[in-house]
Amino acid sequence: MELVLFMCFAVITVASAALVVWHPHPVKSALFLIITFFAMGGLYLLLEAEFIALMQVLVYAGAVMVLFLFVIMLLNLKPRTTGRAEFRPRLKWSLPLVAILFGAIASVIHHPLSRLGRGTGEDAAWVAAQGGNVPAVGTLLFQQYLLPFEATAVLLLVAVVGVIVLAKREIK
Amino acid sequence: MVPLAYYLIVSALLFCLGVLGVLTRRNSIVIFMSIELMLNAANLGFVAFSHFLGGLDGQLFVFFIMVVAAAEVTVGLAVIVALYRNWDTIFADRIHLLKG
């Protein structure tokens, strides 16, 4: 059962990711990217990472993709008039390169993974004692990882200020 | 129980598709979406390892990656909007200021 669900989500994820790259129309690319993010949320649920699955759907499929679609529609982007004439030759030389990259990654996945032992972090019993995945992540976030958490708050503030500086028109 | 290697292969495929998108597409926004795909591939790897090693640290890393990615998307899209204002296009091969 779990394997069937995994296969469904994995196939949806990879297929719609391929369509993101392949589709000439940017709006449709963005919509396929939303499908990819939803299916990845399903994969996270299978990995018992409920908090991350929730964040994936809320932050990526929600906020980030709304921003992408907003900019695409703001700029009124259309596929180029030259069609796929420039895309196909580029695909021809980049596909072998990417295949080599995938082979390199796959060879690493296949061999040294068997030597991986159990980690030293919090185990399943500790997570259950906290009352589930979300409270456990929260406990770690506000205790062990408090300093990085505060640093991300500063980072977001810097991003907000930076975006305002970039996006505002020059006042003549 | 799905083996760890399956998740890592999905993650590797996603990363390779992201690389393919950056190499072949010339629309800045689609290039940006491909970069998001690569970030997500890394996230999937983190969560898979965190599950199979029996800890939560990987999930916290993913949380921080998501925060940074959200900030990166806002800044990147603002850069793209500024590019469009100056060049009236966002196709990366039409913006050739550095080529002279």
CSV table of C-alpha atoms in Angstrom, one decimal:
chain,number,residue,atom,x,y,z
A,1,MET,CA,0.0,0.0,0.0
A,2,GLU,CA,2.7,2.4,1.0
A,3,LEU,CA,4.7,1.5,-2.1
A,4,VAL,CA,1.7,2.1,-4.3
A,5,LEU,CA,1.1,5.6,-2.8
A,6,PHE,CA,4.8,6.3,-3.1
A,7,MET,CA,4.8,5.3,-6.7
A,8,CYS,CA,1.8,7.5,-7.4
A,9,PHE,CA,3.2,10.6,-5.8
A,10,ALA,CA,6.7,10.0,-7.3
A,11,VAL,CA,5.4,9.6,-10.8
A,12,ILE,CA,3.2,12.7,-10.5
A,13,THR,CA,6.1,14.7,-9.0
A,14,VAL,CA,8.6,13.8,-11.7
A,15,ALA,CA,6.2,13.9,-14.6
A,16,SER,CA,4.9,17.4,-13.8
A,17,ALA,CA,8.5,18.6,-13.0
A,18,ALA,CA,9.4,17.4,-16.6
A,19,LEU,CA,6.4,19.3,-17.9
A,20,VAL,CA,7.5,22.5,-16.1
A,21,VAL,CA,10.7,22.3,-18.0
A,22,TRP,CA,9.2,21.3,-21.3
A,23,HIS,CA,6.0,23.5,-21.6
A,24,PRO,CA,6.5,26.6,-23.7
A,25,HIS,CA,3.9,28.7,-21.8
A,26,PRO,CA,5.1,30.1,-18.5
A,27,VAL,CA,1.7,30.2,-16.9
A,28,LYS,CA,1.2,26.5,-17.6
A,29,SER,CA,4.7,25.8,-16.4
A,30,ALA,CA,3.8,27.5,-13.1
A,31,LEU,CA,0.6,25.4,-12.8
A,32,PHE,CA,2.6,22.2,-13.3
A,33,LEU,CA,5.0,23.4,-10.6
A,34,ILE,CA,2.1,23.6,-8.2
A,35,ILE,CA,1.2,20.0,-9.0
A,36,THR,CA,4.8,19.0,-8.3
A,37,PHE,CA,4.7,20.8,-4.9
A,38,PHE,CA,1.4,19.1,-3.9
A,39,ALA,CA,2.7,15.7,-4.9
A,40,MET,CA,5.9,16.4,-2.9
A,41,GLY,CA,3.7,17.2,0.1
A,42,GLY,CA,2.3,13.7,-0.3
A,43,LEU,CA,5.8,12.2,-0.3
A,44,TYR,CA,6.6,14.2,2.9
A,45,LEU,CA,3.5,12.7,4.5
A,46,LEU,CA,4.7,9.2,3.6
A,47,LEU,CA,8.0,10.1,5.3
A,48,GLU,CA,6.0,11.0,8.5
A,49,ALA,CA,7.1,14.7,8.3
A,50,GLU,CA,3.6,16.2,8.7
A,51,PHE,CA,4.9,19.7,9.6
A,52,ILE,CA,7.1,19.8,6.5
A,53,ALA,CA,4.2,18.5,4.3
A,54,LEU,CA,2.0,21.3,5.7
A,55,MET,CA,4.6,23.9,5.1
A,56,GLN,CA,5.2,22.6,1.6
A,57,VAL,CA,1.6,23.1,0.7
A,58,LEU,CA,1.2,26.4,2.5
A,59,VAL,CA,4.5,28.1,1.6
A,60,TYR,CA,5.5,26.6,-1.7
A,61,ALA,CA,2.2,25.6,-3.4
A,62,GLY,CA,0.5,28.6,-1.8
A,63,ALA,CA,2.6,31.7,-1.2
A,64,VAL,CA,5.5,31.2,-3.5
A,65,MET,CA,3.5,30.0,-6.5
A,66,VAL,CA,1.0,32.9,-6.1
A,67,LEU,CA,3.9,35.2,-6.3
A,68,PHE,CA,5.2,33.5,-9.4
A,69,LEU,CA,1.8,33.6,-11.1
A,70,PHE,CA,1.3,37.2,-10.0
A,71,VAL,CA,4.6,38.3,-11.7
A,72,ILE,CA,3.9,36.2,-14.8
A,73,MET,CA,0.5,37.8,-15.2
A,74,LEU,CA,1.8,41.3,-14.3
A,75,LEU,CA,4.4,41.1,-17.0
A,76,ASN,CA,1.8,39.5,-19.4
A,77,LEU,CA,4.3,36.9,-20.6
A,78,LYS,CA,3.7,34.9,-23.8
A,79,PRO,CA,5.6,32.1,-25.4
A,80,ARG,CA,8.2,33.4,-27.8
A,81,THR,CA,7.3,33.8,-31.4
A,82,THR,CA,10.3,31.8,-32.6
A,83,GLY,CA,8.5,28.7,-31.2
A,84,ARG,CA,10.7,25.7,-30.3
A,85,ALA,CA,13.3,26.2,-32.9
A,86,GLU,CA,15.9,27.4,-30.3
A,87,PHE,CA,14.7,25.0,-27.6
A,88,ARG,CA,15.2,21.7,-29.4
A,89,PRO,CA,19.0,22.1,-30.3
A,90,ARG,CA,19.7,23.2,-26.7
A,91,LEU,CA,17.8,20.1,-25.5
A,92,LYS,CA,19.9,17.9,-27.8
A,93,TRP,CA,23.2,18.9,-26.2
A,94,SER,CA,22.0,19.3,-22.6
A,95,LEU,CA,20.2,16.0,-22.3
A,96,PRO,CA,23.4,13.9,-22.4
A,97,LEU,CA,25.1,16.2,-19.9
A,98,VAL,CA,22.1,15.9,-17.5
A,99,ALA,CA,22.1,12.1,-18.1
A,100,ILE,CA,25.8,12.0,-17.0
A,101,LEU,CA,24.9,14.1,-13.9
A,102,PHE,CA,22.1,11.7,-13.0
A,103,GLY,CA,24.3,8.7,-13.5
A,104,ALA,CA,26.9,10.3,-11.2
A,105,ILE,CA,24.3,10.9,-8.5
A,106,ALA,CA,22.7,7.5,-8.9
A,107,SER,CA,26.1,5.7,-8.5
A,108,VAL,CA,26.6,7.5,-5.2
A,109,ILE,CA,23.1,6.6,-4.0
A,110,HIS,CA,23.6,2.9,-4.8
A,111,HIS,CA,26.8,2.1,-3.0
A,112,PRO,CA,27.8,3.7,0.2
A,113,LEU,CA,24.3,4.0,1.5
A,114,SER,CA,24.4,0.5,3.0
A,115,ARG,CA,27.0,1.7,5.6
A,116,LEU,CA,24.6,4.3,7.0
A,117,GLY,CA,23.8,3.4,10.6
A,118,ARG,CA,21.1,4.8,12.9
A,119,GLY,CA,21.5,8.5,13.8
A,120,THR,CA,22.1,9.9,17.2
A,121,GLY,CA,19.2,12.4,17.1
A,122,GLU,CA,15.7,12.1,18.6
A,123,ASP,CA,14.0,8.8,18.0
A,124,ALA,CA,10.4,7.8,17.3
A,125,ALA,CA,9.7,7.3,21.0
A,126,TRP,CA,10.8,10.9,21.8
A,127,VAL,CA,8.6,12.2,19.0
A,128,ALA,CA,5.6,10.2,20.3
A,129,ALA,CA,6.2,11.6,23.8
A,130,GLN,CA,6.0,15.1,22.5
A,131,GLY,CA,2.6,14.4,21.1
A,132,GLY,CA,3.3,14.0,17.4
A,133,ASN,CA,5.5,15.5,14.7
A,134,VAL,CA,4.4,19.1,14.8
A,135,PRO,CA,4.9,19.6,18.6
A,136,ALA,CA,8.2,17.8,18.4
A,137,VAL,CA,9.4,20.0,15.6
A,138,GLY,CA,8.2,23.0,17.5
A,139,THR,CA,10.0,21.9,20.7
A,140,LEU,CA,13.3,21.6,18.8
A,141,LEU,CA,12.7,24.8,16.9
A,142,PHE,CA,12.2,26.9,20.0
A,143,GLN,CA,14.9,25.3,22.1
A,144,GLN,CA,17.8,23.8,20.2
A,145,TYR,CA,17.4,25.9,17.1
A,146,LEU,CA,16.2,29.2,18.6
A,147,LEU,CA,19.2,31.3,17.4
A,148,PRO,CA,18.9,30.3,13.7
A,149,PHE,CA,15.1,30.8,14.0
A,150,GLU,CA,15.7,34.4,15.1
A,151,ALA,CA,18.3,34.9,12.4
A,152,THR,CA,15.7,33.9,9.8
A,153,ALA,CA,13.4,36.6,11.1
A,154,VAL,CA,16.2,39.2,10.5
A,155,LEU,CA,16.7,37.6,7.0
A,156,LEU,CA,13.0,38.1,6.2
A,157,LEU,CA,13.1,41.7,7.3
A,158,VAL,CA,16.2,42.3,5.0
A,159,ALA,CA,14.3,40.6,2.1
A,160,VAL,CA,11.3,42.9,2.7
A,161,VAL,CA,13.4,46.0,2.7
A,162,GLY,CA,15.4,44.8,-0.3
A,163,VAL,CA,12.3,44.1,-2.4
A,164,ILE,CA,10.9,47.6,-1.7
A,165,VAL,CA,14.1,49.2,-2.7
A,166,LEU,CA,14.3,47.1,-5.9
A,167,ALA,CA,10.6,47.5,-6.9
A,168,LYS,CA,10.0,51.1,-6.2
A,169,ARG,CA,10.3,53.5,-9.1
A,170,GLU,CA,12.9,56.2,-9.1
A,171,ILE,CA,11.5,59.5,-8.1
A,172,LYS,CA,12.7,62.1,-10.6
B,1,MET,CA,8.4,0.3,3.9
B,2,VAL,CA,9.7,2.1,0.9
B,3,PRO,CA,13.5,2.0,0.8
B,4,LEU,CA,15.6,5.2,1.2
B,5,ALA,CA,17.1,4.7,-2.2
B,6,TYR,CA,13.7,5.2,-4.0
B,7,TYR,CA,13.3,8.6,-2.3
B,8,LEU,CA,16.8,9.6,-3.2
B,9,ILE,CA,16.3,8.6,-6.9
B,10,VAL,CA,13.2,10.8,-7.0
B,11,SER,CA,15.2,13.6,-5.5
B,12,ALA,CA,18.0,13.1,-8.0
B,13,LEU,CA,15.5,13.1,-10.9
B,14,LEU,CA,14.0,16.3,-9.7
B,15,PHE,CA,17.5,17.9,-9.3
B,16,CYS,CA,18.4,16.8,-12.9
B,17,LEU,CA,15.2,18.2,-14.3
B,18,GLY,CA,16.0,21.5,-12.6
B,19,VAL,CA,19.5,21.5,-14.1
B,20,LEU,CA,17.9,20.7,-17.5
B,21,GLY,CA,15.5,23.6,-17.2
B,22,VAL,CA,18.3,26.0,-16.3
B,23,LEU,CA,20.3,24.8,-19.3
B,24,THR,CA,17.6,24.7,-21.9
B,25,ARG,CA,15.1,27.5,-21.1
B,26,ARG,CA,15.7,31.2,-21.7
B,27,ASN,CA,12.7,32.6,-20.0
B,28,SER,CA,14.0,34.1,-16.7
B,29,ILE,CA,10.9,33.1,-14.7
B,30,VAL,CA,11.1,29.5,-15.9
B,31,ILE,CA,14.8,29.4,-15.1
B,32,PHE,CA,13.8,30.6,-11.6
B,33,MET,CA,11.2,27.9,-11.3
B,34,SER,CA,13.8,25.3,-12.3
B,35,ILE,CA,16.0,26.6,-9.4
B,36,GLU,CA,13.0,26.1,-7.1
B,37,LEU,CA,12.8,22.5,-8.4
B,38,MET,CA,16.5,21.9,-7.4
B,39,LEU,CA,15.9,23.4,-3.9
B,40,ASN,CA,12.9,21.1,-3.5
B,41,ALA,CA,15.0,18.1,-4.6
B,42,ALA,CA,17.5,19.0,-1.8
B,43,ASN,CA,14.5,19.3,0.7
B,44,LEU,CA,13.3,15.8,-0.3
B,45,GLY,CA,16.7,14.4,0.3
B,46,PHE,CA,16.9,16.0,3.7
B,47,VAL,CA,13.5,14.7,4.8
B,48,ALA,CA,14.2,11.2,3.5
B,49,PHE,CA,17.5,11.0,5.4
B,50,SER,CA,16.0,12.5,8.5
B,51,HIS,CA,13.3,9.8,8.4
B,52,PHE,CA,15.6,6.9,7.9
B,53,LEU,CA,18.2,8.1,10.4
B,54,GLY,CA,15.5,8.5,13.0
B,55,GLY,CA,16.0,12.2,13.9
B,56,LEU,CA,14.2,15.5,13.4
B,57,ASP,CA,17.2,17.6,12.5
B,58,GLY,CA,16.8,17.2,8.7
B,59,GLN,CA,13.2,18.4,9.0
B,60,LEU,CA,14.4,21.6,10.8
B,61,PHE,CA,17.0,22.1,8.1
B,62,VAL,CA,14.2,21.9,5.5
B,63,PHE,CA,12.2,24.5,7.5
B,64,PHE,CA,15.1,26.9,7.3
B,65,ILE,CA,15.6,26.2,3.6
B,66,MET,CA,12.0,27.0,3.0
B,67,VAL,CA,12.3,30.4,4.8
B,68,VAL,CA,15.4,31.3,2.8
B,69,ALA,CA,13.7,30.1,-0.4
B,70,ALA,CA,10.7,32.3,0.2
B,71,ALA,CA,12.9,35.3,0.8
B,72,GLU,CA,14.9,34.4,-2.3
B,73,VAL,CA,11.7,34.1,-4.4
B,74,THR,CA,10.5,37.6,-3.4
B,75,VAL,CA,13.9,39.2,-4.1
B,76,GLY,CA,14.4,37.3,-7.4
B,77,LEU,CA,11.0,38.2,-8.7
B,78,ALA,CA,11.6,41.8,-7.8
B,79,VAL,CA,14.9,41.6,-9.8
B,80,ILE,CA,13.0,40.1,-12.8
B,81,VAL,CA,10.3,42.9,-12.6
B,82,ALA,CA,13.2,45.5,-12.6
B,83,LEU,CA,14.8,43.8,-15.6
B,84,TYR,CA,11.5,43.9,-17.5
B,85,ARG,CA,11.3,47.6,-16.8
B,86,ASN,CA,14.7,48.3,-18.2
B,87,TRP,CA,14.7,45.9,-21.2
B,88,ASP,CA,11.0,45.2,-22.0
B,89,THR,CA,11.9,41.5,-22.0
B,90,ILE,CA,12.9,38.8,-19.6
B,91,PHE,CA,14.4,36.4,-22.1
B,92,ALA,CA,17.9,35.7,-20.8
B,93,ASP,CA,19.5,35.7,-24.3
B,94,ARG,CA,18.0,39.1,-25.2
B,95,ILE,CA,19.6,40.7,-22.1
B,96,HIS,CA,23.2,40.9,-23.3
B,97,LEU,CA,24.6,43.9,-21.5
B,98,LEU,CA,27.7,42.0,-20.3
B,99,LYS,CA,28.5,40.7,-23.8
B,100,GLY,CA,29.1,44.3,-24.9
